[in-house]
CSV table of C-alpha atoms in Angstrom, one decimal:
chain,number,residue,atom,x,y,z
A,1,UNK,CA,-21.4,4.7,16.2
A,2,UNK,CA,-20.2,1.9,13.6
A,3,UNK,CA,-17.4,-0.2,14.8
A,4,UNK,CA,-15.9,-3.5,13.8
A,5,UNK,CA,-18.4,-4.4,10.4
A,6,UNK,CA,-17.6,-8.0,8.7
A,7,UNK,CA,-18.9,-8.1,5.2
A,8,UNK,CA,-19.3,-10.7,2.8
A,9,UNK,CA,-18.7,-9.8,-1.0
A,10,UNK,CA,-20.1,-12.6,-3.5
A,11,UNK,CA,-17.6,-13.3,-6.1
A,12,UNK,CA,-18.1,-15.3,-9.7
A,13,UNK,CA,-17.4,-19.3,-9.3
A,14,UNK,CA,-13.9,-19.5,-8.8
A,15,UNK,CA,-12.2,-22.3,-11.6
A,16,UNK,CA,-8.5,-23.2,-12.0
A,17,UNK,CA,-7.0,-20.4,-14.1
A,18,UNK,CA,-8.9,-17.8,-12.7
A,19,UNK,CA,-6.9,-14.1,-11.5
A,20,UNK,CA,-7.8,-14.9,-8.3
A,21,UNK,CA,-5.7,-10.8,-7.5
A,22,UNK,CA,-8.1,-9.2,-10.2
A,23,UNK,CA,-11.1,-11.0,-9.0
A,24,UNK,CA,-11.3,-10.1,-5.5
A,25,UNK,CA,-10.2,-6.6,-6.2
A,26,UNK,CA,-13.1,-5.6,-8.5
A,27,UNK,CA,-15.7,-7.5,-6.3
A,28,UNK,CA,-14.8,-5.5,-3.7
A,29,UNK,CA,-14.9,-2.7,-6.0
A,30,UNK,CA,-18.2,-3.5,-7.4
A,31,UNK,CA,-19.7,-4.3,-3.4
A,32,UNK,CA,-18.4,-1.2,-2.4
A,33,UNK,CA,-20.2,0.8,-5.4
A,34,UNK,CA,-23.8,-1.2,-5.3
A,35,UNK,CA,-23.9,-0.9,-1.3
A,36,UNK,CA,-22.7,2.5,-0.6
A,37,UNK,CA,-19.3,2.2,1.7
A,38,UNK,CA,-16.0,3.2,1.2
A,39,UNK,CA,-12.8,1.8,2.6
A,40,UNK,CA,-10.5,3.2,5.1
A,41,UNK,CA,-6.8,3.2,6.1
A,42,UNK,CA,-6.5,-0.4,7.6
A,43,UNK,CA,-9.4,-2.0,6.3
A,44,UNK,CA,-8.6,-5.7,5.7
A,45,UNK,CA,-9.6,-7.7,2.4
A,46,UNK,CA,-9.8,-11.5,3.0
A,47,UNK,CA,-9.8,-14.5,0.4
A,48,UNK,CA,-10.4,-17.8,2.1
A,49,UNK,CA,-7.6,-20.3,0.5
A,50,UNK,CA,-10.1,-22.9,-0.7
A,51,UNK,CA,-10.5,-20.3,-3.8
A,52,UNK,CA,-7.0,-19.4,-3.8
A,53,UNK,CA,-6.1,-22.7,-4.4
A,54,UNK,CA,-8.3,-24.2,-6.6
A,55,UNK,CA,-7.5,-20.8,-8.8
A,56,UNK,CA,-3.6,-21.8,-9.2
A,57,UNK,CA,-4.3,-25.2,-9.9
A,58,UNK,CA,-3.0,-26.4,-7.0
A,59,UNK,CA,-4.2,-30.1,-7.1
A,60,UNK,CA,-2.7,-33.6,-6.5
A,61,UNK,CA,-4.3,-37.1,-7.7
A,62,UNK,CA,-4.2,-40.0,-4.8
A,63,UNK,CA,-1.3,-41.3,-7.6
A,64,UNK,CA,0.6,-39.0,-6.8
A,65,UNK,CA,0.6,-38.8,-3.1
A,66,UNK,CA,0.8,-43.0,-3.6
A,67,UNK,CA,4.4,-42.4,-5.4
A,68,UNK,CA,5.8,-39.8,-3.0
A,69,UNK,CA,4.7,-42.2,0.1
A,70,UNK,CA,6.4,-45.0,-1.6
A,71,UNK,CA,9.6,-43.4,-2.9
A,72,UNK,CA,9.9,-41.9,0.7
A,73,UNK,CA,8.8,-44.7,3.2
A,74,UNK,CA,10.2,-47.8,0.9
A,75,UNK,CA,6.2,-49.0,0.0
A,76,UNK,CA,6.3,-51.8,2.4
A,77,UNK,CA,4.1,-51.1,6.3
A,78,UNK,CA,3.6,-47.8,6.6
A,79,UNK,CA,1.7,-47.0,10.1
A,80,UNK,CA,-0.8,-43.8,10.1
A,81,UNK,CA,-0.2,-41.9,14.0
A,82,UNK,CA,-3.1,-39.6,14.9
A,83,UNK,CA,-5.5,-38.9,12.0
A,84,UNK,CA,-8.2,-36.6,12.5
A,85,UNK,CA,-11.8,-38.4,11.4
A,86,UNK,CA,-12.5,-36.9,8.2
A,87,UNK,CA,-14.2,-38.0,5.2
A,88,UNK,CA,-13.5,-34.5,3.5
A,89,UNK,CA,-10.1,-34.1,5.0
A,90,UNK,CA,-8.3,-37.4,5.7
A,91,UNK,CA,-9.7,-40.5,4.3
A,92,UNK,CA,-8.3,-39.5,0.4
A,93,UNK,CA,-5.5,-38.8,1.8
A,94,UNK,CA,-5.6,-42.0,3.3
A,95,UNK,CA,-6.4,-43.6,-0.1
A,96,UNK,CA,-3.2,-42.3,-1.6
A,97,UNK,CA,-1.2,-43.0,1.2
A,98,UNK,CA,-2.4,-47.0,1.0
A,99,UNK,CA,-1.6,-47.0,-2.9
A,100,UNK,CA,2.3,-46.6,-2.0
A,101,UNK,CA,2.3,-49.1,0.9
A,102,UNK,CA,1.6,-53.2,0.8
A,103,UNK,CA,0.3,-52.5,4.4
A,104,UNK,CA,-1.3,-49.8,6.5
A,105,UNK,CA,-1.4,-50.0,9.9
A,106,UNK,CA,-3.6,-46.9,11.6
A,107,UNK,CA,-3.3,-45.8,15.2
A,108,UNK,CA,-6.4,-44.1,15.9
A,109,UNK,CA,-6.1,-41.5,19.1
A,110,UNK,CA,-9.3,-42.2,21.5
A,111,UNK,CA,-12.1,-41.0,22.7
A,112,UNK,CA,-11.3,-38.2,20.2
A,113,UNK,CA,-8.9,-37.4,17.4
A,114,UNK,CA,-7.2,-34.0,17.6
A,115,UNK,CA,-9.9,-31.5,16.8
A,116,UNK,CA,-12.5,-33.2,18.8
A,117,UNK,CA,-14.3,-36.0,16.6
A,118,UNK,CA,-15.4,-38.6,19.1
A,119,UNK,CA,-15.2,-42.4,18.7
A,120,UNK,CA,-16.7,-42.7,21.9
A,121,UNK,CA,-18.2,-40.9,25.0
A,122,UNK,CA,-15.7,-40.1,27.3
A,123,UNK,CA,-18.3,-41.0,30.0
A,124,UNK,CA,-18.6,-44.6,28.4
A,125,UNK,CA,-14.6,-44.7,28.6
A,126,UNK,CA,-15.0,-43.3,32.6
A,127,UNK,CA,-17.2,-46.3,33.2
A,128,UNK,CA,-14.9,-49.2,31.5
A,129,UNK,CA,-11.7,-50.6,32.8
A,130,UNK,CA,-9.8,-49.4,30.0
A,131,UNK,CA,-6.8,-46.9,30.6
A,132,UNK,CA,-6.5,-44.5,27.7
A,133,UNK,CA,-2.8,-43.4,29.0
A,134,UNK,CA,-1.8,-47.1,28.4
A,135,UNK,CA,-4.1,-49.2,27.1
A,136,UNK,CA,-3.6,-50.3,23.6
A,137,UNK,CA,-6.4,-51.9,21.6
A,138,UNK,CA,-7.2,-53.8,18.2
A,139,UNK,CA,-10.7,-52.8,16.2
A,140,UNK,CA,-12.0,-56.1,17.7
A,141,UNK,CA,-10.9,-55.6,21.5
A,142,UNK,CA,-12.5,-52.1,20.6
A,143,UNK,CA,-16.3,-53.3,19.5
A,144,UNK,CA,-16.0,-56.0,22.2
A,145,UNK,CA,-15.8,-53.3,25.1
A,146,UNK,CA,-17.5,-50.3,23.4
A,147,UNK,CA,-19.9,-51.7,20.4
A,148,UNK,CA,-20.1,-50.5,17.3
A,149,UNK,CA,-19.3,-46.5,17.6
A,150,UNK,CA,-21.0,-44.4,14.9
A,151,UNK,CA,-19.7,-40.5,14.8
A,152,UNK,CA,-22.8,-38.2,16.1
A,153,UNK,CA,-23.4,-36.2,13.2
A,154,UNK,CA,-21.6,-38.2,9.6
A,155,UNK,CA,-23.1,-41.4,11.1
A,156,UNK,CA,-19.7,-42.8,9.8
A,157,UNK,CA,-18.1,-45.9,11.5
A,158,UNK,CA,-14.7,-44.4,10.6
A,159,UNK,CA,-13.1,-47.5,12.3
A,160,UNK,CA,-15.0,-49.2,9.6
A,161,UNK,CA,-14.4,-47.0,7.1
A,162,UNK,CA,-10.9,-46.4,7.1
A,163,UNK,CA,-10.2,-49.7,6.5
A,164,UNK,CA,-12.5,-50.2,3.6
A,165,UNK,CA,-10.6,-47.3,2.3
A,166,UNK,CA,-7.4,-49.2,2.6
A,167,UNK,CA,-8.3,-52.3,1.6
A,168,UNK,CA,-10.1,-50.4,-2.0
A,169,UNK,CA,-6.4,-48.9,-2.6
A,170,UNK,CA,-5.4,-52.6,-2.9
A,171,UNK,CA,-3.3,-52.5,0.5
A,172,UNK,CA,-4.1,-54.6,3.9
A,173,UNK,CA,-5.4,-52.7,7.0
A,174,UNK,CA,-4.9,-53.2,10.2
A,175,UNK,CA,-6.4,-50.4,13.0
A,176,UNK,CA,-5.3,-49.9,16.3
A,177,UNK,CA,-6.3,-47.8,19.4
A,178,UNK,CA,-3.8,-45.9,21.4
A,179,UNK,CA,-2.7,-43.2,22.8
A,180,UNK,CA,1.0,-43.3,22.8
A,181,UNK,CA,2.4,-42.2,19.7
A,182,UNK,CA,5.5,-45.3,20.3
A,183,UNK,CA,2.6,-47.7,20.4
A,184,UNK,CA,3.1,-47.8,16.5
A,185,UNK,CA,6.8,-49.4,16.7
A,186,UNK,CA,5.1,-52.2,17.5
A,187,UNK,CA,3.9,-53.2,13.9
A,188,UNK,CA,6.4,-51.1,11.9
A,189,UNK,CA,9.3,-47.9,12.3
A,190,UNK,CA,8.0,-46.5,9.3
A,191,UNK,CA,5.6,-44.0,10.2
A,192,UNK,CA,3.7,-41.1,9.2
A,193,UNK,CA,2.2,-38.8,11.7
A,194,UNK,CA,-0.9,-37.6,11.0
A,195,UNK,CA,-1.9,-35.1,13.2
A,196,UNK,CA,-1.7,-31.3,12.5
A,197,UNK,CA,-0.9,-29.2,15.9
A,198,UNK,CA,0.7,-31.5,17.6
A,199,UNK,CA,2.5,-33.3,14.6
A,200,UNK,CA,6.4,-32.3,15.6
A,201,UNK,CA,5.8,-33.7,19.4
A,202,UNK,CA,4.3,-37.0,17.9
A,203,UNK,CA,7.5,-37.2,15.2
A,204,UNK,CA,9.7,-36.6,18.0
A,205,UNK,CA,8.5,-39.2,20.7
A,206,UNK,CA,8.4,-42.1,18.0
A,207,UNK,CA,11.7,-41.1,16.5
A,208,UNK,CA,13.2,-41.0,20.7
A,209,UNK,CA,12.0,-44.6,20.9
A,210,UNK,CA,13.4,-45.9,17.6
A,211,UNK,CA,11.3,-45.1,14.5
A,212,UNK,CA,13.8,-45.9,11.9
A,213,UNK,CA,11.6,-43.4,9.1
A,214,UNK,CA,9.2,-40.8,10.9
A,215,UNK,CA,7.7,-38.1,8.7
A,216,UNK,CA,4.3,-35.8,9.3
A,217,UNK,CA,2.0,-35.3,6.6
A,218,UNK,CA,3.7,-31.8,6.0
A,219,UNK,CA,6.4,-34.1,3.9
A,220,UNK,CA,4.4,-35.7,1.8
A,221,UNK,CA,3.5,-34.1,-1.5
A,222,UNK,CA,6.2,-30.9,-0.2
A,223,UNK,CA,7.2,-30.7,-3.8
A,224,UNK,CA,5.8,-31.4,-7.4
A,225,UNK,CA,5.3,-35.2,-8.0
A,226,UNK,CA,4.6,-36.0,-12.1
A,227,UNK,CA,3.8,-32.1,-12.3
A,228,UNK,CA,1.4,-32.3,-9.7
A,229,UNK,CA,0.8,-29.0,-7.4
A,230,UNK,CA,2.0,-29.3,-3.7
A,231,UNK,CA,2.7,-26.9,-0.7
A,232,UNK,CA,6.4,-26.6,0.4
A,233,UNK,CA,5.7,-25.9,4.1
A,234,UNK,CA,2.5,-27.9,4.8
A,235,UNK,CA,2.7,-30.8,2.6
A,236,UNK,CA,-1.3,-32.5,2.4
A,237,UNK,CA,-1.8,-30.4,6.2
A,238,UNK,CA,-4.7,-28.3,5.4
A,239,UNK,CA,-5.9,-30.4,2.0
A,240,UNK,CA,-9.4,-31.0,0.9
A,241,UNK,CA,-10.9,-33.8,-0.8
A,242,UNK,CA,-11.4,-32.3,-4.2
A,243,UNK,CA,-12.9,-35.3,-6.8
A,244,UNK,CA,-13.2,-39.0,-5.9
A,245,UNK,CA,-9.3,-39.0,-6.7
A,246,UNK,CA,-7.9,-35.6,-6.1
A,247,UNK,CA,-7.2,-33.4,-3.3
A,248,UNK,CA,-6.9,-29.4,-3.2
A,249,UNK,CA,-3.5,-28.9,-1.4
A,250,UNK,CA,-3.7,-25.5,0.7
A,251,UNK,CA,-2.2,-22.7,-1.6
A,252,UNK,CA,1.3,-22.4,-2.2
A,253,UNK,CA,0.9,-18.5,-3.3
A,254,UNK,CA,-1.0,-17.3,-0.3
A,255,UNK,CA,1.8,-14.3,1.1
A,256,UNK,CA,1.8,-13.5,-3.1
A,257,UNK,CA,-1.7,-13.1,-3.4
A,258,UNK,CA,-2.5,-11.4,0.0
A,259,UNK,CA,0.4,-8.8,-1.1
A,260,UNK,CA,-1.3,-8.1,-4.7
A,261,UNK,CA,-4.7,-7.8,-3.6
A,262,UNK,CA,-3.8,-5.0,-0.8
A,263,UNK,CA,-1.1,-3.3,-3.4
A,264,UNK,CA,-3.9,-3.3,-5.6
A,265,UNK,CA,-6.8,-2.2,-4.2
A,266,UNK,CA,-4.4,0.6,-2.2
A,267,UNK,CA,-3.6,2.4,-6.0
A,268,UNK,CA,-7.0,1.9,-6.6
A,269,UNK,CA,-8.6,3.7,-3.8
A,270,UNK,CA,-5.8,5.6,-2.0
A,271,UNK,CA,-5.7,3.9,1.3
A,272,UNK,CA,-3.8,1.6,3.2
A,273,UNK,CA,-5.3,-2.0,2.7
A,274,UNK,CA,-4.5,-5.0,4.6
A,275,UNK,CA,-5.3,-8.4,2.9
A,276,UNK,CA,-4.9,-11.6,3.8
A,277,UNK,CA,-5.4,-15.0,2.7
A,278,UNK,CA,-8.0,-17.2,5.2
A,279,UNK,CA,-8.9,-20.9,5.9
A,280,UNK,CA,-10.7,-22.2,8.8
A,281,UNK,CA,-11.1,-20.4,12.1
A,282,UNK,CA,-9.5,-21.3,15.5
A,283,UNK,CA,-13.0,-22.0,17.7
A,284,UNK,CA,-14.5,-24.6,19.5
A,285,UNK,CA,-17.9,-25.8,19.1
A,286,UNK,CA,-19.3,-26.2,22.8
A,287,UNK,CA,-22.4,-28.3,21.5
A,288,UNK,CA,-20.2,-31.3,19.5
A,289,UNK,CA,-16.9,-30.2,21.5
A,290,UNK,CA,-15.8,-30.6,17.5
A,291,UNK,CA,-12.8,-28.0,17.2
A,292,UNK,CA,-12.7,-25.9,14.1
A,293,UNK,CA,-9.0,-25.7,12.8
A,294,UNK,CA,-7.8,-28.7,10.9
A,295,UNK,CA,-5.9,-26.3,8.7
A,296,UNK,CA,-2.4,-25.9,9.7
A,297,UNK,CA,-2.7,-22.4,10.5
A,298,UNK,CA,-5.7,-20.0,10.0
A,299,UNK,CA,-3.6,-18.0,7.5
A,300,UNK,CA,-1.3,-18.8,5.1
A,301,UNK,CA,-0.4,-15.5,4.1
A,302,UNK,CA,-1.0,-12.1,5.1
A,303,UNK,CA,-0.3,-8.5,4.8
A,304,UNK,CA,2.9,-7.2,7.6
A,305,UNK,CA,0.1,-5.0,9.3
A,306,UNK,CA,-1.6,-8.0,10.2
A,307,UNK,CA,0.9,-9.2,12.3
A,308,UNK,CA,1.4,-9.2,16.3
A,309,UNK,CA,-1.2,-9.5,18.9
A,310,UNK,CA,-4.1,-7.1,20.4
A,311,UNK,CA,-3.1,-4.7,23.2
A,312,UNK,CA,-6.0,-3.7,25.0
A,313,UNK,CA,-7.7,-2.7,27.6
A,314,UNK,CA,-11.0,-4.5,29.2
A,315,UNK,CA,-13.4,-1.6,29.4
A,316,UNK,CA,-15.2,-3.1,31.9
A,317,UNK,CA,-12.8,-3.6,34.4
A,318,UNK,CA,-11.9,0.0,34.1
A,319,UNK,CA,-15.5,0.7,34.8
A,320,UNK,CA,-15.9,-1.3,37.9
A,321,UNK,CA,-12.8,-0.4,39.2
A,322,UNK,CA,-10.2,2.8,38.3
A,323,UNK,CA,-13.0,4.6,37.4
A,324,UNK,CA,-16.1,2.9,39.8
A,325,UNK,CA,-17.0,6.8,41.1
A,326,UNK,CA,-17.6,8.3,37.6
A,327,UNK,CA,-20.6,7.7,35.1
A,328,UNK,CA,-21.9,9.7,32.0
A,329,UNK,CA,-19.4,12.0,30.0
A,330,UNK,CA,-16.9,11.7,33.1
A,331,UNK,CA,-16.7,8.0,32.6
A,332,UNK,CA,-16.6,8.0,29.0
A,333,UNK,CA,-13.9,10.8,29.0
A,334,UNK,CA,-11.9,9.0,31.7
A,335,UNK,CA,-11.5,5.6,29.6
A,336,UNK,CA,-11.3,7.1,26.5
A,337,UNK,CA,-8.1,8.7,27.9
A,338,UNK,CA,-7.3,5.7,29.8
A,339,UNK,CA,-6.6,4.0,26.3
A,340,UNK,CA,-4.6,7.0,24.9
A,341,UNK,CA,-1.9,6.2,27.7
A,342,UNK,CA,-2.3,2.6,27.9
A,343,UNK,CA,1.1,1.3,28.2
A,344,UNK,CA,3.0,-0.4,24.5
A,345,UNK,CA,3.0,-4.0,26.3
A,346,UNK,CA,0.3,-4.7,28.4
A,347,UNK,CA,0.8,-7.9,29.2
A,348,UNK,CA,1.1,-8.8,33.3
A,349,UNK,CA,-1.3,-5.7,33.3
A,350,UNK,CA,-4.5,-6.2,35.4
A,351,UNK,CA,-6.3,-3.9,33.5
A,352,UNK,CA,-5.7,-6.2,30.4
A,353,UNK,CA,-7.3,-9.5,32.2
A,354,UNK,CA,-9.8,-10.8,29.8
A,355,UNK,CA,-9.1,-9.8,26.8
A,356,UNK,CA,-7.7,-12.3,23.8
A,357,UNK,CA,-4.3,-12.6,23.3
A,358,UNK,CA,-4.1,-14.6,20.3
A,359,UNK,CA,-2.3,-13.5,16.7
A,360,UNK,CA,-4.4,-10.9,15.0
A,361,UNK,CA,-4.3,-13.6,12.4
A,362,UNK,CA,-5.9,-15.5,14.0
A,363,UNK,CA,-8.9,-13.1,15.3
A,364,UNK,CA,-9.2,-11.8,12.2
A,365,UNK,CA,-9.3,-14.8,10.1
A,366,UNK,CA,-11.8,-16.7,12.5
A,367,UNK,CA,-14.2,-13.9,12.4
A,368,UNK,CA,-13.7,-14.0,8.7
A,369,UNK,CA,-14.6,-17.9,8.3
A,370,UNK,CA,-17.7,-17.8,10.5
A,371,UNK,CA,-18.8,-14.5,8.3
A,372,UNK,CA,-18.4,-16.8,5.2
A,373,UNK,CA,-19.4,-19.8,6.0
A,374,UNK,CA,-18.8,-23.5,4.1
A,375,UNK,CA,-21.8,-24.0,2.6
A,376,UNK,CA,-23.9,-21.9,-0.1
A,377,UNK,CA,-23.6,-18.1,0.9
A,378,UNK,CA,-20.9,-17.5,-1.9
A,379,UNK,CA,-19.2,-15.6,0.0
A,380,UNK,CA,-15.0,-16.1,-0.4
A,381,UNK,CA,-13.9,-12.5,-0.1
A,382,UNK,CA,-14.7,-10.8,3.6
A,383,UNK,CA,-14.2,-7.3,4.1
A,384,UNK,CA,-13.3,-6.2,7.8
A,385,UNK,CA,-13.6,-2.5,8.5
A,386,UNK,CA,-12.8,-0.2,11.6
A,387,UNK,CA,-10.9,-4.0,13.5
A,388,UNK,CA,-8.4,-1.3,14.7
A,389,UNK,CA,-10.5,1.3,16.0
A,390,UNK,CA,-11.5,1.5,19.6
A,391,UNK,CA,-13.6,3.5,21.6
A,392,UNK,CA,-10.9,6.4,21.4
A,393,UNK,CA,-10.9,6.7,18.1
């Protein structure tokens, strides 16, 4: 009767130097023995990268992201496009991007950032004669129409306190509020954009209109800096605030360690393990609208069988519909058999309405954050049985 089971294996308190391969393996070993289950062909081991990382040492100091921002944007006004409103994920970031400018000028996106922090109610903005397709505000203009704006659940006025940040790196700071990525050319064409989905389509628009220097934040700290750790592909995308002056990067070995932990645990039980490495999941909260994935991508690395997209079959619509007349035995037979023959590609395919077709990647690696958690479980390895089973099987 057991289908899709999501487990969470405790682990030892991960520290930089740690196996991070030989850890995971024999806690799932040791989880495996103390509860009682075996693993199957397909079963999927999961690390979330926050232990992956901090195991390879994979740390930069606000120094060194100051020094890479100066050597590659000249150390004079650099303008900020789009950050999200982060304590834990942007404002260090911030910090070290102010110690390699004289200036910072931030262009804060509004009502929300990209993943759905508010600076205001988007009723409040409905209600004022601000235009948020055009309109383009200074912190003062700002408080003067909309008050002094506190984020619902960090209490933080970020308007507030990214410019405290600033100013404590020993730079000037100037926030504005638009919309339009180009709005930045008006204090300076040297520019890093901030945001993390729709980063390339910022770059591209302020570079169109005449942005004489436009990186993302996936080029800054893309390779060592004073023997620093960096990531080549993401950059500070995806980083944590680590100390009061350091930042985890997200892990540079993810596809390595994903491909060691399912090679080993595959000699070590005899079946085909997948494995992958996970950071946050792709999901919405309805309550504080606050969307979940400010990492670049939900994994980092992953085993090839984890690749591609679901192809299936909505049970229910097969019961209301092909097979409406049959009940019991009849109607389990009939959609059992149904999913033998479903077709390779089922996309355009009615019968197909419904279900999710996002990257198993995705899926997988969501269901593995929420099983995990952020906070005090102690839970960094997931173990996902049965995900490619269905009712046929």
């Amino acid at each position: 009767m057991a289908a899709t089971i999501s487990r969470g294996v405790r682990a030892p308190i991960i520290r930089e130097g740690d196996d991070i391969v030989k850890i995971t393996v024999d806690s799932v070993l040791a989880a495996m023995k103390e509860d009682g289950f075996e693993l199957n062909d397909r079963d999927i081991v999961a690390v979330t990268e926050a232990v992956v990382a901090r195991a390879a040492g994979n740390y930069a100091s606000v120094d060194d992201i100051g020094a890479d921002v100066k050597a590659k944007l000249g150390g004079e006004t650099v303008g900020i496009v789009f950050p999200i409103l982060s304590r834990n994920r942007f404002a260090i970031c911030l910090r070290g991007i102010a110690m390699g400018a004289k200036k910072v000028v931030v262009q804060l996106g509004y009502p929300t950032d990209e993943v759905g922090n508010h600076l205001l109610d988007e009723d409040i903005l409905d209600d004022s004669d601000v235009n948020p397709y055009s309109d383009v505000l200074t912190a003062d203009e700002f408080r003067a129409k909309f008050g002094e704006v506190k984020h619902t659940f960090t209490g933080v006025d970020y308007i507030a306190y990214y410019k405290s940040v600033i100013e404590s790196a020993g730079a000037e700071a100037e926030i504005i509020l638009a919309n339009r990525p180009e709005a930045i050319l008006k204090y300076t064409d040297t520019v890093i954009c901030c945001d993390t989905h729709t980063r390339f389509r910022t770059q591209r628009r302020i570079q169109k209109a005449g942005g004489r220097i436009v990186l993302t934040m996936a080029d800054i700290m893309n390779a060592s800096v004073n023997g620093s750790g960096f990531n080549s592909k993401y950059g500070i995308l995806g980083s944590n605030k680590a100390t009061e002056t350091t930042v985890k990067l997200f892990p540079e070995n993810a596809q390595e360690v994903a491909e060691a932990i399912a090679a080993s645990l595959s000699e070590k039980t005899g079946k085909k393990i997948e494995a992958m490495v996970y950071g946050d999941g792709a999901f919405k909260d309805p309550v504080g609208k606050i969307w979940e994935l400010a990492d670049p991508v939900v994994s980092p690395g992953y085993t090839e069988g984890l690749n591609g997209l679901p192809n299936e079959l909505k049970l229910k619509y097969l019961a209301d519909n092909d097979f409406a007349n049959l009940k019991g035995d009849e109607l389990a037979d009939a959609i059992r058999g149904a999913i033998r023959e479903k077709e390779g590609d089922l996309k355009g395919n009615m019968a197909s309405q419904g279900t999710t077709p996002r990257r198993l990647t995705d899926l997988i690696g969501s269901l593995c954050d929420l099983t995990s958690g952020s906070g005090d479980k102690g839970t960094p390895i997931i173990v996902v049985q049965n995900y490619f089973k269905n009712y046929a099987m």
